[in-house]
């Protein structure tokens, strides 16, 4: 049975990844529309008559919770989030399901099976759930790291994290690589992972974190390992086997 779906996420790369994996796991699912935020939900429903929405909770402008409030019981909803506590809360309180970023194919396959069962019934009302989660947004985790204080020669430079293409560590230092060059910090990869936005910064190797906004392409390298080419940077980053699932079917 064909199912019409809408994907709403402000990250085009993540939308593309979700669309590709859903196509593999659920061939009957037709993505009829994609959105960068939750604006114009009523017009989308009128134009495309979707039966299912995948909504990123934390979108700029109209976020996923506000969009779900507009959808009401007119379609089924899956919340997409990088914050596990919101996802668990949504699932436990009756949302159809949730998907965590970055997408894990095994977890997504479980979501698809649940969706196929629940799509046979009427969409649940999410009003109580949306109000509960909206009330908790003020209690979200501490703000993600915005600036990197790095050494450049004998000087210290403040680098906005969005300018960082990747972090790469060795035994003593961590390289902070931007379009303008590189700097060094002493903070290890493990600590950076706890402070960076997981929706934008992905660990691809035990010693490397990449900013997904700076990825130009991902290709298959030697021994089937994935290799990342970056925008405005000649370096190639190798994805270790433990993290290749992030880029499968892209």
mmCIF file of C-alpha atoms in Angstrom, residues 33-164:
data_model
loop_
_atom_site.group_PDB
_atom_site.id
_atom_site.type_symbol
_atom_site.label_atom_id
_atom_site.label_comp_id
_atom_site.label_asym_id
_atom_site.label_seq_id
_atom_site.Cartn_x
_atom_site.Cartn_y
_atom_site.Cartn_z
ATOM 1 C CA UNK A 33 7.248 16.995 -0.258
ATOM 2 C CA UNK A 34 10.235 18.269 1.743
ATOM 3 C CA UNK A 35 10.353 21.287 4.038
ATOM 4 C CA UNK A 36 13.093 23.286 5.751
ATOM 5 C CA UNK A 37 10.810 24.192 8.650
ATOM 6 C CA UNK A 38 7.178 23.854 9.665
ATOM 7 C CA UNK A 39 5.786 26.870 7.821
ATOM 8 C CA UNK A 40 2.773 26.326 5.591
ATOM 9 C CA UNK A 41 1.636 22.989 7.002
ATOM 10 C CA UNK A 42 -1.999 23.610 6.008
ATOM 11 C CA UNK A 43 -1.026 24.360 2.401
ATOM 12 C CA UNK A 44 1.168 21.242 2.254
ATOM 13 C CA UNK A 45 -1.666 19.052 3.534
ATOM 14 C CA UNK A 46 -4.099 20.554 1.023
ATOM 15 C CA UNK A 47 -1.684 20.176 -1.891
ATOM 16 C CA UNK A 48 -0.206 16.741 -1.188
ATOM 17 C CA UNK A 49 -2.617 14.996 1.230
ATOM 18 C CA UNK A 50 0.217 13.295 3.139
ATOM 19 C CA UNK A 51 -0.572 10.505 5.562
ATOM 20 C CA UNK A 52 2.710 10.763 7.433
ATOM 21 C CA UNK A 53 5.066 13.534 8.573
ATOM 22 C CA UNK A 54 8.669 13.185 9.750
ATOM 23 C CA UNK A 55 9.204 16.354 11.817
ATOM 24 C CA UNK A 56 12.526 17.558 13.192
ATOM 25 C CA UNK A 57 11.721 18.943 16.650
ATOM 26 C CA UNK A 58 14.372 21.672 16.560
ATOM 27 C CA UNK A 59 13.861 23.568 13.293
ATOM 28 C CA UNK A 60 14.230 27.347 13.022
ATOM 29 C CA UNK A 61 11.107 29.400 12.519
ATOM 30 C CA UNK A 62 8.235 26.949 12.996
ATOM 31 C CA UNK A 63 9.671 23.952 14.862
ATOM 32 C CA UNK A 64 8.456 20.370 14.811
ATOM 33 C CA UNK A 65 6.260 20.719 17.883
ATOM 34 C CA UNK A 66 4.455 23.742 16.458
ATOM 35 C CA UNK A 67 4.060 21.908 13.147
ATOM 36 C CA UNK A 68 2.608 18.866 14.944
ATOM 37 C CA UNK A 69 0.129 21.150 16.685
ATOM 38 C CA UNK A 70 -1.010 22.400 13.259
ATOM 39 C CA UNK A 71 -1.261 18.871 11.861
ATOM 40 C CA UNK A 72 -3.431 17.701 14.740
ATOM 41 C CA UNK A 73 -4.987 14.344 13.890
ATOM 42 C CA UNK A 74 -4.924 14.883 10.112
ATOM 43 C CA UNK A 75 -1.787 12.736 9.645
ATOM 44 C CA UNK A 76 0.535 10.444 11.543
ATOM 45 C CA UNK A 77 3.682 12.026 12.978
ATOM 46 C CA UNK A 78 7.216 10.797 13.623
ATOM 47 C CA UNK A 79 9.456 13.145 15.590
ATOM 48 C CA UNK A 80 13.081 13.431 14.453
ATOM 49 C CA UNK A 81 15.562 14.705 17.022
ATOM 50 C CA UNK A 82 19.200 14.683 18.084
ATOM 51 C CA UNK A 83 18.158 14.903 21.737
ATOM 52 C CA UNK A 84 17.363 11.492 23.154
ATOM 53 C CA UNK A 85 15.340 12.677 26.161
ATOM 54 C CA UNK A 86 12.777 14.425 23.929
ATOM 55 C CA UNK A 87 12.473 11.392 21.710
ATOM 56 C CA UNK A 88 11.901 9.001 24.603
ATOM 57 C CA UNK A 89 9.372 11.366 26.156
ATOM 58 C CA UNK A 90 7.487 11.612 22.866
ATOM 59 C CA UNK A 91 7.438 7.860 22.354
ATOM 60 C CA UNK A 92 6.391 6.990 25.887
ATOM 61 C CA UNK A 93 3.526 9.480 25.835
ATOM 62 C CA UNK A 94 1.950 8.121 22.676
ATOM 63 C CA UNK A 95 3.647 9.686 19.629
ATOM 64 C CA UNK A 96 3.677 7.260 16.756
ATOM 65 C CA UNK A 97 7.447 6.894 16.985
ATOM 66 C CA UNK A 98 10.721 8.792 16.936
ATOM 67 C CA UNK A 99 13.977 8.783 15.000
ATOM 68 C CA UNK A 100 17.312 9.882 16.423
ATOM 69 C CA UNK A 101 19.968 11.782 14.461
ATOM 70 C CA UNK A 102 22.359 10.679 13.085
ATOM 71 C CA UNK A 103 20.166 7.958 11.578
ATOM 72 C CA UNK A 104 20.878 4.355 12.469
ATOM 73 C CA UNK A 105 19.533 1.946 9.857
ATOM 74 C CA UNK A 106 18.657 -0.761 12.382
ATOM 75 C CA UNK A 107 16.688 1.673 14.557
ATOM 76 C CA UNK A 108 14.987 3.148 11.495
ATOM 77 C CA UNK A 109 13.962 -0.337 10.341
ATOM 78 C CA UNK A 110 12.243 -0.863 13.692
ATOM 79 C CA UNK A 111 10.449 2.466 13.277
ATOM 80 C CA UNK A 112 9.262 1.483 9.791
ATOM 81 C CA UNK A 113 7.773 -1.785 11.040
ATOM 82 C CA UNK A 114 5.899 0.023 13.809
ATOM 83 C CA UNK A 115 4.684 2.628 11.351
ATOM 84 C CA UNK A 116 3.300 0.017 8.968
ATOM 85 C CA UNK A 117 1.184 -1.354 11.805
ATOM 86 C CA UNK A 118 -0.008 2.010 13.117
ATOM 87 C CA UNK A 119 -0.775 3.415 9.677
ATOM 88 C CA UNK A 120 -3.726 1.019 9.565
ATOM 89 C CA UNK A 121 -5.455 3.042 12.276
ATOM 90 C CA UNK A 122 -6.427 6.699 12.582
ATOM 91 C CA UNK A 123 -3.753 9.260 13.529
ATOM 92 C CA UNK A 124 -3.538 9.919 17.248
ATOM 93 C CA UNK A 125 -4.196 13.343 18.696
ATOM 94 C CA UNK A 126 -0.871 14.860 19.736
ATOM 95 C CA UNK A 127 -2.212 17.935 21.508
ATOM 96 C CA UNK A 128 -1.382 16.790 25.048
ATOM 97 C CA UNK A 129 2.019 15.458 24.000
ATOM 98 C CA UNK A 130 2.947 18.651 22.139
ATOM 99 C CA UNK A 131 2.031 20.808 25.124
ATOM 100 C CA UNK A 132 4.072 18.587 27.426
ATOM 101 C CA UNK A 133 7.174 18.739 25.240
ATOM 102 C CA UNK A 134 6.773 22.453 24.529
ATOM 103 C CA UNK A 135 6.767 23.069 28.259
ATOM 104 C CA UNK A 136 10.052 21.213 28.578
ATOM 105 C CA UNK A 137 11.909 23.070 25.840
ATOM 106 C CA UNK A 138 13.154 25.542 28.415
ATOM 107 C CA UNK A 139 14.773 22.644 30.254
ATOM 108 C CA UNK A 140 16.716 21.404 27.224
ATOM 109 C CA UNK A 141 20.438 20.612 27.630
ATOM 110 C CA UNK A 142 22.968 23.387 28.032
ATOM 111 C CA UNK A 143 23.625 25.419 24.904
ATOM 112 C CA UNK A 144 26.067 23.817 22.511
ATOM 113 C CA UNK A 145 29.594 25.077 22.085
ATOM 114 C CA UNK A 146 29.650 28.222 19.933
ATOM 115 C CA UNK A 147 33.305 29.302 20.019
ATOM 116 C CA UNK A 148 36.643 27.540 20.006
ATOM 117 C CA UNK A 149 39.534 29.218 21.820
ATOM 118 C CA UNK A 150 42.594 28.055 19.872
ATOM 119 C CA UNK A 151 46.307 28.794 19.670
ATOM 120 C CA UNK A 152 47.659 30.270 16.452
ATOM 121 C CA UNK A 153 51.394 30.693 16.934
ATOM 122 C CA UNK A 154 51.808 32.845 20.041
ATOM 123 C CA UNK A 155 48.260 34.256 19.751
ATOM 124 C CA UNK A 156 44.872 32.997 20.896
ATOM 125 C CA UNK A 157 42.004 33.101 18.415
ATOM 126 C CA UNK A 158 38.249 32.750 18.927
ATOM 127 C CA UNK A 159 36.799 30.582 16.133
ATOM 128 C CA UNK A 160 33.027 30.251 15.576
ATOM 129 C CA UNK A 161 32.244 26.537 15.522
ATOM 130 C CA UNK A 162 30.260 26.832 12.278
ATOM 131 C CA UNK A 163 33.529 27.778 10.531
ATOM 132 C CA UNK A 164 35.250 24.580 11.656
#
